[in-house]
Amino acid sequence: MQKTEIAILGAGASGLFLARHLKKNYILIDKNTIPQKIKMSGGGKCNFTNEFVTVDNYLGDKKFISKILNYYTNKDVIKFFSDIPFQKIKNNQYFAKSSEYIINKLNQKKFIAEILKVEKKDNFLIHTSKGIIEAKKVVVATGGVSFKTVGASDIGYKIAENFGHKIVTLKPALVGMTLQKNEFWMKNLSGVSVFSKVEFNNKKFRDNVLFSHRGITGPAILNASLYWEKGNIKINFLPKYKKIKSNKSPSNLLNLPKRFVSEFLKSQNIEDKNQNLEFIIEKLQNYTFAPAGTFGFNKAEVTKGGISLEELDDFESKFVKNLYFIGEVLDVTGELGGYNFQWCFSSAKYLADMLN
Ligand SMILES: Cc1cc2nc3c(=O)[nH]c(=O)nc-3n(C[C@H](O)[C@H](O)[C@H](O)COP(=O)(O)OP(=O)(O)OC[C@H]3O[C@@H](n4cnc5c(N)ncnc54)[C@H](O)[C@@H]3O)c2cc1C
């Protein structure tokens, strides 16, 4: 049986970042040789942080999240990756030239095996597909359940539950939304994208909305999905509209894809006539609809909900000493734009300094 001081379960963003900063003896366990989510993130360019990170970009315990984000900030993350090629996009999102640079920078030696369960005797016994590892301390960094196709699993939640922890209901987030019948007109617009302002409760996102054969997606909708439980989402399809005098028909006059205006008007039974312009603009700026649901975990960038922070004391279980949780497995979820990796890195660095 292999023995170690610290077993890190999961070599994704948070597990790797922790390992990179630990000065103690550890074994890093993962069933994958490559951190698949880092690889596929940001369209292969890993959006690793954001220029403007505040607790308001996250769902979860504000006080705790704020403490961790202030401990290891976006500036610290940018400094850490300063020797790899990266660029700022949309004035705030930091992307690597390729995810490979992030992976190479974080890469650590791993024990490749599937984690099956964790027991506590005098020490922890981690049962894997390749035997048992004994550890004095265990850090669970096994991430969320979305994208099972690349190896995501619910093992972190199971381990937590077995040790008596509460799991805040898991839901897909940063995900496209499905439509009720009234909105099926959007399905005819697959591939069309419209810059919009999307609002849900007090959250507002100005970015693209993308129509797809399954429903509605794009960055503004993905962000709204983080906060949406049920109820109406409001879309302003003309957030930048300024009045102009013209006799053209609305579909020719408005700065919107013609196909979109035509389907929209059909769905509202309004004629594409200049006399209707003001009425049409009002409709386009105040469109509300209740999504039927989401595209589900297979398409979700993250899992919202997770291990409740109430039962942790600075990432350590209040029930089992020397058992820790970091990263996405926790009940902390960020918006689109590098916030989730920032959380992984901040939580991992905080714990590394605690354990060192
Ligand atoms: C398509 C996509 C794009 C994304 N883009 C971005 C982005 O640009 N910016 C951003 O901030 N966030 C992005 N995210 C979210 C981000 O990838 C995650 O929030 C982050 O990877 C979570 O890190 P983690 O270390 O907590 O978990 P993960 O990175 O998921 O790592 C968990 C690790 O545990 C391993 N594991 C799980 N179960 C077992 C088991 N039973 N046995 C052994 N190993 C196991 C997995 O193989 C994995 O390596 C994206 C997510 C997706 C799916």
Coordinates of C-alpha atoms and ligand atoms in Angstrom, one line a residue:
M1 CA 0.0 0.0 0.0
Q2 CA 1.3 3.5 -1.0
K3 CA 1.5 6.0 1.9
T4 CA 1.5 9.7 1.7
E5 CA 1.0 12.8 3.9
I6 CA -1.7 14.4 1.6
A7 CA -3.8 12.7 -1.1
I8 CA -5.3 15.1 -3.6
L9 CA -8.3 13.6 -5.3
G10 CA -8.7 15.0 -8.8
A11 CA -6.0 16.7 -11.0
G12 CA -8.1 19.4 -12.6
A13 CA -7.7 23.1 -12.2
S14 CA -7.9 23.1 -8.4
G15 CA -6.1 19.9 -7.7
L16 CA -3.2 20.8 -10.0
F17 CA -2.9 24.3 -8.6
L18 CA -2.8 23.0 -5.0
A19 CA -0.2 20.4 -5.9
R20 CA 1.9 23.1 -7.6
H21 CA 2.0 25.1 -4.4
L22 CA 2.3 22.3 -1.8
K23 CA 5.6 21.9 0.0
K24 CA 4.5 18.6 1.7
N25 CA 4.6 15.1 0.5
Y26 CA 1.5 14.3 -1.7
I27 CA 0.0 12.0 -4.2
L28 CA -2.3 13.4 -6.9
I29 CA -4.9 10.9 -8.1
D30 CA -6.9 11.2 -11.4
K31 CA -8.3 8.8 -13.9
N32 CA -7.3 11.1 -16.7
T33 CA -3.8 11.9 -17.8
I34 CA -4.8 15.3 -19.0
P35 CA -7.0 17.9 -17.3
Q36 CA -9.8 17.7 -19.9
K37 CA -11.8 20.7 -18.8
I38 CA -8.8 23.0 -18.9
K39 CA -8.0 21.6 -22.3
M40 CA -11.5 22.3 -23.7
S41 CA -12.1 25.6 -21.8
G42 CA -12.5 28.9 -23.5
G43 CA -12.7 27.2 -26.9
G44 CA -9.3 25.6 -26.3
K45 CA -7.8 28.9 -25.1
C46 CA -8.7 28.7 -21.4
N47 CA -10.2 31.9 -20.1
F48 CA -8.2 31.7 -16.8
T49 CA -9.3 34.9 -15.1
N50 CA -11.0 38.3 -15.5
E51 CA -9.9 41.9 -15.0
F52 CA -12.9 42.6 -12.7
V53 CA -13.5 39.9 -10.1
T54 CA -15.9 40.6 -7.3
V55 CA -18.0 38.4 -5.1
D56 CA -21.0 39.6 -7.1
N57 CA -19.8 37.4 -10.0
Y58 CA -20.5 34.4 -7.9
L59 CA -23.3 32.4 -6.5
G60 CA -22.6 31.1 -2.9
D61 CA -21.7 32.3 0.5
K62 CA -20.6 35.9 -0.2
K63 CA -18.5 36.4 2.9
F64 CA -16.4 33.3 2.5
I65 CA -16.0 33.7 -1.3
S66 CA -14.9 37.3 -0.8
K67 CA -12.3 36.2 1.8
I68 CA -10.8 33.6 -0.5
L69 CA -10.8 35.9 -3.6
N70 CA -9.1 38.6 -1.6
Y71 CA -6.5 36.2 -0.4
Y72 CA -5.4 35.1 -3.9
T73 CA -6.6 37.6 -6.4
N74 CA -7.0 37.9 -10.2
K75 CA -3.8 39.9 -10.1
D76 CA -2.0 37.1 -8.4
V77 CA -3.3 34.6 -11.1
I78 CA -2.2 36.9 -13.9
K79 CA 1.2 37.2 -12.3
F80 CA 1.4 33.4 -11.9
F81 CA 0.7 32.9 -15.6
S82 CA 2.7 35.9 -16.8
D83 CA 5.4 33.8 -18.4
I84 CA 2.9 32.2 -20.9
P85 CA 1.5 33.9 -23.9
F86 CA -2.0 35.3 -23.2
Q87 CA -4.3 38.1 -24.3
K88 CA -7.2 40.1 -22.9
I89 CA -10.4 39.8 -24.8
K90 CA -13.5 42.0 -24.6
N91 CA -11.4 44.3 -22.3
N92 CA -11.7 42.0 -19.3
Q93 CA -11.3 38.2 -20.1
Y94 CA -7.8 36.7 -19.9
F95 CA -7.3 33.9 -22.4
A96 CA -4.1 31.9 -22.9
K97 CA -2.8 31.6 -26.5
S98 CA -3.7 27.9 -26.0
S99 CA -4.9 25.8 -23.1
E100 CA -1.8 23.7 -23.6
Y101 CA 0.3 26.5 -22.0
I102 CA -1.8 26.4 -18.8
I103 CA -1.7 22.6 -18.7
N104 CA 2.1 22.5 -19.2
K105 CA 2.6 25.1 -16.5
L106 CA 0.4 23.3 -14.0
N107 CA 1.4 19.7 -14.9
Q108 CA 2.4 17.4 -12.1
K109 CA 3.2 13.8 -11.6
K110 CA -0.1 11.8 -11.2
F111 CA -1.2 8.5 -10.0
I112 CA -3.6 7.4 -12.8
A113 CA -6.5 5.5 -11.3
E114 CA -10.2 5.8 -10.7
I115 CA -11.1 6.9 -7.2
L116 CA -13.8 4.5 -5.9
K117 CA -14.3 5.5 -2.2
V118 CA -12.6 7.0 0.9
E119 CA -12.6 5.4 4.3
K120 CA -11.4 6.7 7.6
K121 CA -9.5 4.4 10.0
D122 CA -6.6 5.9 11.9
N123 CA -5.7 7.5 8.5
F124 CA -7.7 7.8 5.3
L125 CA -7.8 4.9 3.0
I126 CA -8.4 5.9 -0.6
H127 CA -9.7 3.0 -2.6
T128 CA -8.8 3.2 -6.3
S129 CA -9.0 1.0 -9.3
K130 CA -5.3 0.4 -8.8
G131 CA -5.2 -0.4 -5.1
I132 CA -5.5 1.5 -1.8
I133 CA -3.5 4.6 -0.9
E134 CA -3.2 5.6 2.8
A135 CA -3.0 9.3 3.6
K136 CA -3.0 11.5 6.7
K137 CA -5.0 14.2 4.9
V138 CA -7.4 14.1 1.9
V139 CA -8.3 17.0 -0.4
V140 CA -11.3 16.4 -2.6
A141 CA -10.9 18.4 -5.8
T142 CA -13.0 16.2 -8.1
G143 CA -15.1 19.0 -9.7
G144 CA -18.7 19.1 -10.8
V145 CA -20.8 16.6 -12.7
S146 CA -21.2 18.4 -16.0
F147 CA -19.5 17.0 -19.1
K148 CA -19.4 13.3 -18.0
T149 CA -18.0 12.6 -21.5
V150 CA -14.6 14.0 -20.4
G151 CA -14.5 12.1 -17.1
A152 CA -16.6 14.2 -14.7
S153 CA -18.1 12.2 -11.9
D154 CA -20.1 12.6 -8.7
I155 CA -17.4 11.0 -6.5
G156 CA -16.6 14.2 -4.6
Y157 CA -20.3 14.6 -3.5
K158 CA -20.5 10.9 -2.6
I159 CA -17.4 11.1 -0.4
A160 CA -18.8 14.2 1.3
E161 CA -22.2 12.6 1.9
N162 CA -20.6 9.5 3.3
F163 CA -18.9 11.7 5.9
G164 CA -22.2 13.3 6.8
H165 CA -22.1 16.4 4.6
K166 CA -25.0 18.2 3.1
I167 CA -25.1 18.7 -0.7
V168 CA -26.9 21.8 -2.0
T169 CA -29.0 20.5 -5.0
L170 CA -26.8 20.1 -8.1
K171 CA -28.1 21.9 -11.2
P172 CA -26.6 22.6 -14.6
A173 CA -25.4 26.2 -15.0
L174 CA -23.7 28.3 -17.7
V175 CA -25.9 26.3 -20.1
G176 CA -28.3 27.0 -22.9
M177 CA -32.1 27.0 -22.3
T178 CA -34.9 25.0 -23.8
L179 CA -38.1 26.6 -25.0
Q180 CA -41.8 26.3 -24.4
K181 CA -44.0 26.1 -27.5
N182 CA -44.7 29.8 -27.7
E183 CA -41.0 30.4 -28.3
F184 CA -40.4 27.7 -30.9
W185 CA -40.0 30.4 -33.6
M186 CA -36.5 30.8 -32.2
K187 CA -35.6 27.3 -33.4
N188 CA -36.0 28.6 -37.0
L189 CA -33.1 30.9 -36.4
S190 CA -30.4 28.3 -35.6
G191 CA -27.0 29.9 -35.9
V192 CA -28.2 33.5 -35.7
S193 CA -26.7 35.7 -33.0
V194 CA -28.0 39.0 -31.7
F195 CA -26.3 41.4 -29.3
S196 CA -28.8 41.9 -26.4
K197 CA -29.3 42.8 -22.8
V198 CA -30.6 39.8 -20.9
E199 CA -32.1 40.3 -17.4
F200 CA -33.2 37.9 -14.7
N201 CA -34.1 39.3 -11.3
N202 CA -31.5 42.0 -10.7
K203 CA -28.8 40.5 -12.9
K204 CA -28.2 42.1 -16.3
F205 CA -25.9 40.8 -19.0
R206 CA -25.0 42.6 -22.2
D207 CA -23.6 40.1 -24.7
N208 CA -24.7 37.9 -27.6
V209 CA -27.7 35.7 -27.6
L210 CA -27.4 32.8 -30.0
F211 CA -30.3 30.8 -31.3
S212 CA -29.9 27.0 -31.8
H213 CA -32.0 24.1 -32.9
R214 CA -32.4 23.2 -29.3
G215 CA -33.3 26.6 -27.9
I216 CA -31.5 29.7 -26.9
T217 CA -27.8 30.0 -25.8
G218 CA -24.8 32.4 -26.2
P219 CA -22.9 34.1 -23.4
A220 CA -25.7 36.4 -22.2
I221 CA -28.0 33.4 -21.8
L222 CA -25.3 31.2 -20.2
N223 CA -24.8 33.8 -17.6
A224 CA -28.5 34.2 -17.0
S225 CA -28.8 30.4 -16.5
L226 CA -26.5 30.7 -13.5
Y227 CA -29.2 32.7 -11.6
W228 CA -32.3 31.3 -13.2
E229 CA -34.5 28.8 -11.3
K230 CA -37.8 29.4 -12.9
G231 CA -39.7 32.4 -14.2
N232 CA -39.4 35.0 -16.8
I233 CA -36.2 36.1 -18.5
K234 CA -36.3 39.5 -20.2
I235 CA -34.4 40.2 -23.4
N236 CA -33.8 43.6 -24.9
F237 CA -32.8 42.7 -28.5
L238 CA -32.0 46.4 -29.2
P239 CA -30.0 47.7 -26.3
K240 CA -28.2 50.2 -28.4
Y241 CA -31.1 51.6 -30.4
K242 CA -31.2 55.3 -31.1
K243 CA -34.2 56.9 -32.9
I244 CA -33.8 57.6 -36.6
K245 CA -36.3 59.1 -39.1
S246 CA -36.8 56.8 -42.1
N247 CA -39.5 55.3 -44.2
K248 CA -37.9 52.0 -44.5
S249 CA -39.6 48.8 -43.2
P250 CA -38.5 47.7 -39.7
S251 CA -36.6 44.7 -41.1
N252 CA -34.6 47.0 -43.4
L253 CA -34.1 49.7 -40.9
L254 CA -33.2 48.1 -37.7
N255 CA -29.6 47.0 -37.1
L256 CA -30.6 43.4 -36.6
P257 CA -30.3 40.2 -38.8
K258 CA -33.2 40.3 -41.3
R259 CA -34.1 36.7 -40.7
F260 CA -34.4 37.4 -37.0
V261 CA -36.7 40.4 -37.5
S262 CA -38.9 38.5 -39.9
E263 CA -39.3 35.4 -37.6
F264 CA -39.8 37.7 -34.6
L265 CA -42.6 39.7 -36.3
K266 CA -44.2 36.5 -37.5
S267 CA -44.3 35.1 -34.0
Q268 CA -45.9 38.3 -32.8
N269 CA -48.4 38.6 -35.7
I270 CA -47.1 42.1 -36.6
E271 CA -46.6 43.3 -40.1
D272 CA -43.2 44.5 -41.3
K273 CA -44.5 48.1 -41.9
N274 CA -42.9 51.4 -41.0
Q275 CA -46.2 52.5 -39.3
N276 CA -45.6 49.7 -36.8
L277 CA -42.0 50.8 -36.1
E278 CA -42.4 52.2 -32.6
F279 CA -44.6 49.3 -31.5
I280 CA -42.1 46.8 -32.9
I281 CA -39.2 48.5 -31.1
E282 CA -41.1 48.4 -27.9
K283 CA -41.6 44.6 -28.3
L284 CA -38.0 44.0 -29.3
Q285 CA -36.8 45.8 -26.3
N286 CA -39.1 44.2 -23.8
Y287 CA -39.3 40.5 -24.8
T288 CA -40.0 38.2 -21.9
F289 CA -40.2 34.5 -21.9
A290 CA -40.1 31.6 -19.4
P291 CA -37.6 29.0 -20.5
A292 CA -38.8 25.3 -20.3
G293 CA -35.5 24.2 -18.8
T294 CA -31.8 23.9 -19.7
F295 CA -29.8 21.8 -22.1
G296 CA -28.7 19.8 -19.1
F297 CA -25.5 18.6 -17.5
N298 CA -24.0 17.3 -20.7
K299 CA -23.9 20.8 -22.1
A300 CA -23.4 22.8 -18.9
E301 CA -20.0 24.5 -18.4
V302 CA -20.4 24.1 -14.6
T303 CA -22.5 22.5 -11.8
K304 CA -24.2 24.9 -9.4
G305 CA -24.9 23.7 -5.9
G306 CA -22.4 21.3 -4.2
I307 CA -20.9 20.7 -0.9
S308 CA -22.3 23.2 1.6
L309 CA -19.9 25.8 2.9
E310 CA -21.8 25.9 6.2
E311 CA -20.3 22.6 7.2
L312 CA -16.8 23.5 6.4
D313 CA -14.3 25.6 8.3
D314 CA -11.8 27.1 5.8
F315 CA -12.3 24.2 3.4
E316 CA -11.9 21.6 6.2
S317 CA -14.8 19.4 7.1
K318 CA -16.3 20.3 10.5
F319 CA -17.1 16.6 11.0
V320 CA -13.9 14.9 9.9
K321 CA -10.6 16.4 10.7
N322 CA -8.0 16.6 7.9
L323 CA -10.7 16.2 5.2
Y324 CA -10.8 19.2 2.8
F325 CA -12.8 20.3 -0.3
I326 CA -11.8 22.8 -3.0
G327 CA -12.8 24.0 -6.5
E328 CA -16.1 23.4 -8.3
V329 CA -17.2 20.5 -6.0
L330 CA -18.1 23.2 -3.5
D331 CA -21.3 25.3 -3.5
V332 CA -19.7 28.2 -5.3
T333 CA -20.3 29.0 -8.9
G334 CA -19.0 31.8 -11.0
E335 CA -20.3 33.6 -14.1
L336 CA -18.8 33.2 -17.5
G337 CA -15.6 35.0 -18.1
G338 CA -12.8 33.2 -16.2
Y339 CA -14.5 33.4 -12.8
N340 CA -14.6 29.6 -12.2
F341 CA -10.9 29.0 -12.8
Q342 CA -10.2 32.0 -10.6
W343 CA -12.2 30.3 -7.8
C344 CA -10.3 27.1 -8.3
F345 CA -7.0 28.8 -8.1
S346 CA -7.9 31.0 -5.2
S347 CA -9.3 28.1 -3.1
A348 CA -6.3 25.9 -4.0
K349 CA -3.8 28.5 -3.0
Y350 CA -5.5 29.3 0.2
L351 CA -5.5 25.7 1.2
A352 CA -1.9 25.1 0.0
D353 CA -0.8 27.9 2.4
M354 CA -2.9 26.4 5.2
L355 CA -1.4 23.0 4.7
N356 CA 2.3 24.1 4.2
Ligands
LIG1 C1 -16.7 23.3 -22.1 C2 -16.2 24.0 -20.8 C3 -15.6 25.2 -21.0 C4 -15.2 25.9 -19.8 N1 -14.5 27.1 -20.0 C5 -14.1 27.8 -18.9 C6 -13.4 29.0 -19.0 O1 -12.9 29.4 -20.1 N2 -13.1 29.7 -17.9 C7 -13.5 29.3 -16.6 O2 -13.2 29.9 -15.6 N3 -14.1 28.1 -16.5 C8 -14.4 27.4 -17.6 N4 -15.1 26.2 -17.4 C9 -15.4 25.7 -16.0 C10 -14.1 25.1 -15.5 O3 -13.5 24.1 -16.4 C11 -14.4 24.3 -14.2 O4 -15.0 25.2 -13.3 C12 -13.0 23.8 -13.5 O5 -12.4 23.0 -14.4 C13 -13.3 23.1 -12.2 O6 -12.1 22.7 -11.7 P1 -12.0 21.6 -10.6 O7 -10.5 21.4 -10.4 O8 -12.8 21.9 -9.4 O9 -12.6 20.3 -11.3 P2 -12.2 19.6 -12.7 O10 -11.4 20.6 -13.5 O11 -13.4 19.1 -13.3 O12 -11.2 18.5 -12.3 C14 -11.7 17.3 -11.6 C15 -10.8 16.2 -11.9 O13 -11.2 15.0 -11.1 C16 -11.1 13.9 -11.9 N5 -12.1 12.9 -11.4 C17 -13.4 13.1 -11.3 N6 -14.0 11.9 -10.8 C18 -12.9 11.0 -10.6 C19 -12.9 9.7 -10.2 N7 -13.9 9.0 -9.8 N8 -11.6 9.1 -10.2 C20 -10.5 9.8 -10.6 N9 -10.6 11.0 -11.0 C21 -11.8 11.7 -11.1 C22 -11.4 14.4 -13.3 O14 -10.9 13.5 -14.3 C23 -10.8 15.7 -13.3 O15 -9.5 15.7 -13.8 C24 -15.5 25.4 -18.5 C25 -16.1 24.2 -18.4 C26 -16.4 23.5 -19.5 C27 -17.1 22.1 -19.4

